[in-house]
XYZ file of C-alpha atoms in Angstrom:
447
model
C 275.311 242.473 15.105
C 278.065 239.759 16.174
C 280.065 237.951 13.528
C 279.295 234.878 14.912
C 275.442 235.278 14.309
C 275.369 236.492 11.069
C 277.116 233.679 9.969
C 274.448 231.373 11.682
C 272.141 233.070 9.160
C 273.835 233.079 6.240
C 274.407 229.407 6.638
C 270.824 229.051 7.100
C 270.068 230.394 4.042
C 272.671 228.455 2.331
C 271.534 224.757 3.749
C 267.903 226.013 2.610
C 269.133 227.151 -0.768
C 267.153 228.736 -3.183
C 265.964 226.583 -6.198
C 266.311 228.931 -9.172
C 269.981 230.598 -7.852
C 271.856 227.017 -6.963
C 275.363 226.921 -7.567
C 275.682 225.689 -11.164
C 278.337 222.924 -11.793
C 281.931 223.982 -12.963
C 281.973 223.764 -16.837
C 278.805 223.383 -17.823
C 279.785 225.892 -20.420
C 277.055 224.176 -23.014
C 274.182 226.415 -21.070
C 275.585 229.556 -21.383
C 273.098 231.707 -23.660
C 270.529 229.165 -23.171
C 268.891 228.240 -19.637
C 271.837 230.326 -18.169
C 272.571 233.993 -18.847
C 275.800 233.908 -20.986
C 277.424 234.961 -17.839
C 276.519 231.818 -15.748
C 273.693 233.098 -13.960
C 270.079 231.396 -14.228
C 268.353 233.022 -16.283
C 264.932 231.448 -14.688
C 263.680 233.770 -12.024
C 262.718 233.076 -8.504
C 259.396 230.851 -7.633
C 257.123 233.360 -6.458
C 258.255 236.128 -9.266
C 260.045 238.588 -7.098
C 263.309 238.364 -9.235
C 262.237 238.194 -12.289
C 263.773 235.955 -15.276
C 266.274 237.401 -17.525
C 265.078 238.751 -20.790
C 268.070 239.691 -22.503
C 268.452 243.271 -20.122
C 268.753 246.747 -21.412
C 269.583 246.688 -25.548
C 269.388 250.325 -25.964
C 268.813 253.539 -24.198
C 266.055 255.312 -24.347
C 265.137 257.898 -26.549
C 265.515 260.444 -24.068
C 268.900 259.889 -23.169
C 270.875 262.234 -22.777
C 274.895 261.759 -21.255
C 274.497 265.603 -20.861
C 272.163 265.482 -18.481
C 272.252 261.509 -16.899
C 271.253 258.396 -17.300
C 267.436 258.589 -17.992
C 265.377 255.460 -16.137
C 263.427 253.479 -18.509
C 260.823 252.862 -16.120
C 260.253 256.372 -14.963
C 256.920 256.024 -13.350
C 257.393 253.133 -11.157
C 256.575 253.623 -7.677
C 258.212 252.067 -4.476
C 256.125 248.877 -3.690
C 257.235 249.425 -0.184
C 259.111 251.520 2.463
C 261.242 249.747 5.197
C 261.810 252.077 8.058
C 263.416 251.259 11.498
C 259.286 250.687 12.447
C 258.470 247.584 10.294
C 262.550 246.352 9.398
C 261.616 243.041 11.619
C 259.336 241.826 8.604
C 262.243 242.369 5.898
C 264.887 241.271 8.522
C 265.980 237.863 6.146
C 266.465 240.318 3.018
C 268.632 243.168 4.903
C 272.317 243.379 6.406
C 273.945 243.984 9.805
C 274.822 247.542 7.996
C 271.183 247.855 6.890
C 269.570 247.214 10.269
C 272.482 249.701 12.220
C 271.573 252.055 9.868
C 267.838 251.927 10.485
C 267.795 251.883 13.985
C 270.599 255.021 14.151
C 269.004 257.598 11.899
C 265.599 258.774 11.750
C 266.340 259.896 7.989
C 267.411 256.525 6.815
C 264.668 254.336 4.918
C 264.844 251.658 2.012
C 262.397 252.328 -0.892
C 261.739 249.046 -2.503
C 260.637 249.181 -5.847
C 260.020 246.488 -8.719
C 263.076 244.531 -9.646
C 264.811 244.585 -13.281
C 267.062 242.496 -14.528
C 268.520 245.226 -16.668
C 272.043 243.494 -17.120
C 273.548 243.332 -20.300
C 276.739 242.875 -22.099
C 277.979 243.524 -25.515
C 277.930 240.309 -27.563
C 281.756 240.376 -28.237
C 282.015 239.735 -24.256
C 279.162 236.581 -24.344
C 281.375 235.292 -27.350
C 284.848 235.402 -25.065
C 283.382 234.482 -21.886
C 282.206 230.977 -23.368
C 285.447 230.768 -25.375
C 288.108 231.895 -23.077
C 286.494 229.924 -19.842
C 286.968 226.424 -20.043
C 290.889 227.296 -20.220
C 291.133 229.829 -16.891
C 292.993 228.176 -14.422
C 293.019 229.998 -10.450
C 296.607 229.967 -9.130
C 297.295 227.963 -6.157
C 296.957 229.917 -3.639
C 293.886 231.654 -5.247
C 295.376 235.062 -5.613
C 295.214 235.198 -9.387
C 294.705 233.369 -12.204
C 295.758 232.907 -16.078
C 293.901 232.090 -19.447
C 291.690 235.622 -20.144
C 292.699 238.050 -22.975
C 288.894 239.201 -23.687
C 286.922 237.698 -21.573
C 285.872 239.938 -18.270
C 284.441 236.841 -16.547
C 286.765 234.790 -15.906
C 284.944 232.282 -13.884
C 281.333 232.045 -15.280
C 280.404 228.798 -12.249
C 282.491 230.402 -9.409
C 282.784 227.466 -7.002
C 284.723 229.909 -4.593
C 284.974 233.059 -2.566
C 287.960 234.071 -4.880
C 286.339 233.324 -7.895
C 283.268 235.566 -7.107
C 286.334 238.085 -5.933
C 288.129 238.182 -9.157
C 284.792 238.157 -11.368
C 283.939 241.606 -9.440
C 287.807 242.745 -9.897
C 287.825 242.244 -13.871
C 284.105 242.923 -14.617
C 283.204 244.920 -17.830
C 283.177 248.896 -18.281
C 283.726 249.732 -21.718
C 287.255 248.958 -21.644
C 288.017 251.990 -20.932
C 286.726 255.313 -18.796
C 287.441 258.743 -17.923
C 285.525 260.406 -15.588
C 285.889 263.169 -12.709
C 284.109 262.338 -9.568
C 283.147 264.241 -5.848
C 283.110 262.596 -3.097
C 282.324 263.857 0.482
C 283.505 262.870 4.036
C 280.264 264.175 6.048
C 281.182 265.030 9.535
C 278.844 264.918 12.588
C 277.313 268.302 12.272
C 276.726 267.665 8.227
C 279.734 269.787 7.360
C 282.073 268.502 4.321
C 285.039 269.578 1.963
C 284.449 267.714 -1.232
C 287.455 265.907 -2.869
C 287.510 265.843 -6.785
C 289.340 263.967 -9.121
C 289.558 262.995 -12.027
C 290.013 258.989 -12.922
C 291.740 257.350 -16.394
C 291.395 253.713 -16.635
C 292.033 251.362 -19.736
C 291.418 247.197 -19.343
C 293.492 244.818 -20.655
C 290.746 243.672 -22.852
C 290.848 247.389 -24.562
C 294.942 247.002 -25.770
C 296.179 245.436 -29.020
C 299.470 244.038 -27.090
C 299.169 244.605 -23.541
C 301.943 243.403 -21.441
C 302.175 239.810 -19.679
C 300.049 239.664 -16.973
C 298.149 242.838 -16.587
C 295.246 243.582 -15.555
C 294.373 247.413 -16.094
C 295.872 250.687 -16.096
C 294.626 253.656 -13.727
C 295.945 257.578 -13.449
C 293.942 259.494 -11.230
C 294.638 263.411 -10.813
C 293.879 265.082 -7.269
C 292.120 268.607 -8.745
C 290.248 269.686 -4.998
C 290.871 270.660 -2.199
C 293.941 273.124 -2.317
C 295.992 270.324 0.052
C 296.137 267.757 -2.677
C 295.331 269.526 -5.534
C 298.073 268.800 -8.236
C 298.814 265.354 -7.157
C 298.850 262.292 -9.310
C 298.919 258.438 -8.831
C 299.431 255.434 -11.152
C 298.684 252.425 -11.143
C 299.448 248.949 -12.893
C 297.588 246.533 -11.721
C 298.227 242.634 -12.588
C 295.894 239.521 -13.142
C 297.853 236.691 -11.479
C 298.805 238.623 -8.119
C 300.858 235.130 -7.350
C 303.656 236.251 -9.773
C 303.630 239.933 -9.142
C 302.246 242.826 -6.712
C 300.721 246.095 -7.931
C 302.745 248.788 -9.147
C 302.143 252.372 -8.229
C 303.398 255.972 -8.147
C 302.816 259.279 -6.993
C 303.698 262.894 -8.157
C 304.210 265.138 -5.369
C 303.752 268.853 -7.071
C 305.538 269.912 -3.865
C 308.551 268.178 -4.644
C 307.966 268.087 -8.350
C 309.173 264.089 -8.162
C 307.738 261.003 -8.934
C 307.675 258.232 -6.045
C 307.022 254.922 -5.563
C 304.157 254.165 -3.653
C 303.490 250.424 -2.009
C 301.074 252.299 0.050
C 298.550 252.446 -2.276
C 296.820 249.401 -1.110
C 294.811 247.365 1.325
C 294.168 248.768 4.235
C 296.234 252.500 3.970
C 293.842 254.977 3.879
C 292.365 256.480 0.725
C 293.494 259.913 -0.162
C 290.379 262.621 0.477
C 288.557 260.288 2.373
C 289.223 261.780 5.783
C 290.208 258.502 6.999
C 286.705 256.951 6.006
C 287.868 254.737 4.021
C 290.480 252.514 2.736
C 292.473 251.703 -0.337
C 290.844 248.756 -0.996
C 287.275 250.222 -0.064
C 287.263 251.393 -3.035
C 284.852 249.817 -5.514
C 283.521 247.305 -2.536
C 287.397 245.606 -3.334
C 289.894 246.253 -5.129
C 293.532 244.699 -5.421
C 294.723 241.653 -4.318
C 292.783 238.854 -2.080
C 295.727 238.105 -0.378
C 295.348 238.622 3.063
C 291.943 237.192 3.608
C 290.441 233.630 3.532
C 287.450 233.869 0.860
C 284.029 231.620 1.526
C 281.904 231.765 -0.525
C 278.861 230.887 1.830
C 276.036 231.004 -1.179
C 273.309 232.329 -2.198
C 270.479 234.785 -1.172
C 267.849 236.736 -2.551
C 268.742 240.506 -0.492
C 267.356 243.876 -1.044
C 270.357 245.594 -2.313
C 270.823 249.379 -4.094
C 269.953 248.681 -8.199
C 269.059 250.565 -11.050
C 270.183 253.928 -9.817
C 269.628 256.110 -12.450
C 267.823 259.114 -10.945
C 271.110 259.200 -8.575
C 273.014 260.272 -11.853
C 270.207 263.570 -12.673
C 272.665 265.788 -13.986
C 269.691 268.716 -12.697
C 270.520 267.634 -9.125
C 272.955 269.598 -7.368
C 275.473 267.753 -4.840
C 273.631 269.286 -1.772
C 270.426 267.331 -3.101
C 271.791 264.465 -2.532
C 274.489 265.069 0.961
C 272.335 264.630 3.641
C 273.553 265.366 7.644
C 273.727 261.854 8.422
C 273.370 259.721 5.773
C 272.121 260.120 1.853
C 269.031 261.493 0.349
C 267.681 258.107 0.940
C 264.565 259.015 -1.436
C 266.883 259.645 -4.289
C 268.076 256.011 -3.498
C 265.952 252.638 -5.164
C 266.529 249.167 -4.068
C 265.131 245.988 -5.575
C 264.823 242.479 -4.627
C 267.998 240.386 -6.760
C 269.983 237.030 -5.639
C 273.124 237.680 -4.732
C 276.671 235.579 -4.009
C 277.360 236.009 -0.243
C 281.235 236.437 0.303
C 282.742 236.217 3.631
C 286.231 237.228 3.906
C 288.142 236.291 7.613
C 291.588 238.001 8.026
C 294.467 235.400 8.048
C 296.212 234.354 10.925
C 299.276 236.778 10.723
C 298.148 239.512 7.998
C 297.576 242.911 8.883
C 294.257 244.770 8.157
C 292.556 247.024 10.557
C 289.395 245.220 9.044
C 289.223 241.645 11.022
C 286.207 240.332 8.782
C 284.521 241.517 5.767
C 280.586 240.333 4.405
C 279.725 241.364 0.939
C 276.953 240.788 -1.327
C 277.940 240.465 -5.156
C 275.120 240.711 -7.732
C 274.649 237.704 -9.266
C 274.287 239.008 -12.920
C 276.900 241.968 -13.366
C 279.212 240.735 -10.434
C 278.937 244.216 -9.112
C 279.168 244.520 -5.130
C 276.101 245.795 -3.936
C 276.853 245.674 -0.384
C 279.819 245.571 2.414
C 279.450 245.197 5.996
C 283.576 245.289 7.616
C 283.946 244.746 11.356
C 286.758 245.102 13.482
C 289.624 243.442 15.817
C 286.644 242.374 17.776
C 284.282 241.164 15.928
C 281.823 244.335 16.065
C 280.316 245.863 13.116
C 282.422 249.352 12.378
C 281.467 250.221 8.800
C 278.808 249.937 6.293
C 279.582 250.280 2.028
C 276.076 250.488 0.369
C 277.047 250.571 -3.863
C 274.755 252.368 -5.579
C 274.775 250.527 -9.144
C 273.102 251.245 -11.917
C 273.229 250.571 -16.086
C 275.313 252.499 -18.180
C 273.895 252.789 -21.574
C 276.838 254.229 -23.259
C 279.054 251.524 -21.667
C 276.920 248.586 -21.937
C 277.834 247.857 -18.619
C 275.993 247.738 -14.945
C 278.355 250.266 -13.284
C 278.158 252.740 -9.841
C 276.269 256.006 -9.192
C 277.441 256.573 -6.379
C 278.502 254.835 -2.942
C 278.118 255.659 0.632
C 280.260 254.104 3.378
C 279.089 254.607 7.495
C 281.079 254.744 10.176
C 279.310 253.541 13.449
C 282.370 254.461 15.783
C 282.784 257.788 14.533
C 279.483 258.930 13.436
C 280.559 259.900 10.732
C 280.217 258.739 6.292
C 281.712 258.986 3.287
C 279.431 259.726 -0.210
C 281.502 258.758 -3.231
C 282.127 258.411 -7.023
C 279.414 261.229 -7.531
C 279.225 262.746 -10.915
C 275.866 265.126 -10.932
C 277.760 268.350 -11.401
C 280.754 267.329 -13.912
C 281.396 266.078 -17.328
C 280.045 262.897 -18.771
C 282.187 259.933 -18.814
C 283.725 259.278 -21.442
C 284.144 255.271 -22.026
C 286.247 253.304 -25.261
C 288.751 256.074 -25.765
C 292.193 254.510 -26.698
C 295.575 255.781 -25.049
C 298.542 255.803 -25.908
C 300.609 252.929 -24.660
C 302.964 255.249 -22.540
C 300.386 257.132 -21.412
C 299.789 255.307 -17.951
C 303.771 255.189 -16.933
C 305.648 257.763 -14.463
C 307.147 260.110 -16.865
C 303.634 260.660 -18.468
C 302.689 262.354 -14.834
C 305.596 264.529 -15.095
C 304.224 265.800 -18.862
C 301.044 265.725 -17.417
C 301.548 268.110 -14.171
C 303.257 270.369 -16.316
């Protein structure tokens, strides 16, 4: 689908709004907790009941849950209400992306199961308490690529009036403060083939340190553990709030060389390390790093069918070949619902480098998780599809990813990521040691 005629729809959809997911007015702070969620969402749900109101979300796990062996659902028997398939999409075509419909019409095995939607959402009340405190004093830099005011609160801009505002909400949203966790992921080639990459990620918030330093954001070490060709590498990185006053820092350990390296390369559009050249640095997590190099609308609003509540994708009984299909994922392992959603659409500047030339995302509207990314390239054609598989995290109190799967329609070819079936729990809230995420702590640590 053409750039120029998805916009046409989205704009459509904006003009004719949707009553209950309106923007709501910059600092009306007084509502949060009461006819708004105390994130700034309505808490009313749509007219004719398909998103339903919020009710408070998840407040505990069930009594079957079991980190040992997944997230258990909490509505177990629900069926899918319907099945869109590349036969009927035409009837669903104002709820689905360019990336849904290219997917549908490309592979047999692709289908969307839609099931009942939950507003399962929640955060712990210490986070409701600094959102409304910390808010009405967050101030976005002038040129929009950070912003100041936050020590606690994970959303900074509760009434995001802008593309950038949605982006940095996503950026800084809550999970747990902290996490460890060792994830596969799997570039599928064209005859189903794939050598899994595994490593294992260590990231700690700002919100989770007694004195963290002046403007930063979070702290991440990852550790490169399979295959054999980057086995025993490391990379840091320091990540800041305001990216006006300062760029990322990051570093790599090279067991090769036994040194530690700078490494401004870990960024935008470089590619990701394991990913076979599927996807980018900033791919990861929908976005990640700084806004910089696009211009961010923020077209609206939409009710979409999006990936949600994805707990049977984290069955710690499934093995990793349940799930890797030949051309795309075990789509019946996969459940979507029907939620309202900030449209963001990103336009490369006039000047900046980025091999993508345009980027559409869909941003739930409750946990500011992206649900879905649609990048094109230098000429305007669709070229890759990121669906997020998200899902609540009972031990985080936190809407969080079980996965994601990004297509490539030049190639053929996809990516299945962040998959956890077949290693240890995560592990959120542990406390490190302040120089734990610096360069000599890699040295100790490839020792």
């Amino acid at each position: 689908m053409k750039l120029e005629k998805l916009t046409v729809l989205c704009e459509f959809f904006l003009i004719a709004g949707l009553a209950s997911g309106a923007a709501i007015a910059a600092g009306d702070f007084s509502r949060l907790g009461k006819d708004l969620t105390p994130w700034g969402a309505p808490k009313a749900g749509s007219p004719d009941g398909v998103v339903p109101a919020w009710g408070g979300g998840i407040q505990k796990a069930p009594a079957s849950f079991d980190p040992k062996k997944g997230y258990a659902s909490p509505f177990p028997d629900e069926k899918p209400l319907y099945t869109i398939t590349a036969a009927n999409y035409k009837q669903y075509e104002a709820k689905l992306t360019a990336g849904h419909i290219e997917l549908l019409k490309r592979y047999p095995s692709y289908k969307i199961n839609v099931y009942p939607s939950h507003r399962t959402h929640a955060l712990p009340q210490s986070q409701y308490d600094a959102i409304a405190k910390e808010g009405p004093n967050v101030k976005l830099s002038t040129d929009g690529n950070g912003f100041t005011g936050t020590k606690k609160s994970t959303v900074p801009f509760p009434f995001p009036q802008s593309g950038v505002e949605v982006y940095h909400n996503m950026v800084l949203r809550y999970r747990g403060g902290s996490y460890s966790r060792t994830i596969a992921n799997f570039p599928v080639q064209t005859n189903g083939s794939f050598t899994p990459a595994v490593w294992k990620e260590e990231t700690q918030f700002y919100i989770h340190m007694d004195n963290p330093a002046e403007n930063l954001g979070y702290y991440a070490m990852v550790s490169y553990l399979a295959p054999t060709s980057i086995a025993g590498e490391f990379a840091l990185v320091q990540e800041p709030i305001n990216k006006s006053a300062e760029a990322r820092r990051a570093w790599v350990y090279n067991p090769g060389s036994r040194r530690v390296l700078r490494a401004p390369q870990i960024g935008f559009d470089s590619p990701m390390t394991g990913s076979d050249g599927l996807m980018t640095q900033d791919d990861y997590d929908g976005f990640n790093g700084s806004p910089e190099r696009y211009d961010w609308k923020l077209v609206g609003k939409r009710e979409m069918i999006i990936p949600y509540n994805n707990f049977k994708l984290t069955d710690k009984s499934l093995k990793y070949t349940d799930i890797v299909g030949k051309q795309n994922v075990n789509q019946d392992l996969v459940r979507y619902e029907v939620h309202r959603v900030y449209v963001l659409e990103a336009t490369l500047k006039p000047g900046a480098r980025h091999i993508y030339s345009k980027r559409v995302a869909l941003v739930d509207e409750d946990s500011f998780q992206v649900a879905h990314v649609d990048n094109y390239d230098g000429r305007g054609e669709l070229w890759r599809s990121h669906e997020i598989f998200a899902s609540y995290f009972y031990d985080c109190g936190c809407t969080w990813i079980a996965g994601d799967a990004q297509y490539d329609f030049q190639s053929g070819r996809y990516i299945l990521s962040a998959l956890a079936n077949e290693q240890q729990p995560i592990i959120f809230g542990k406390q490190y040691k302040p120089d734990y995420f610096s360069p000599d702590s890699m040295k100790r640590l490839a020792k």
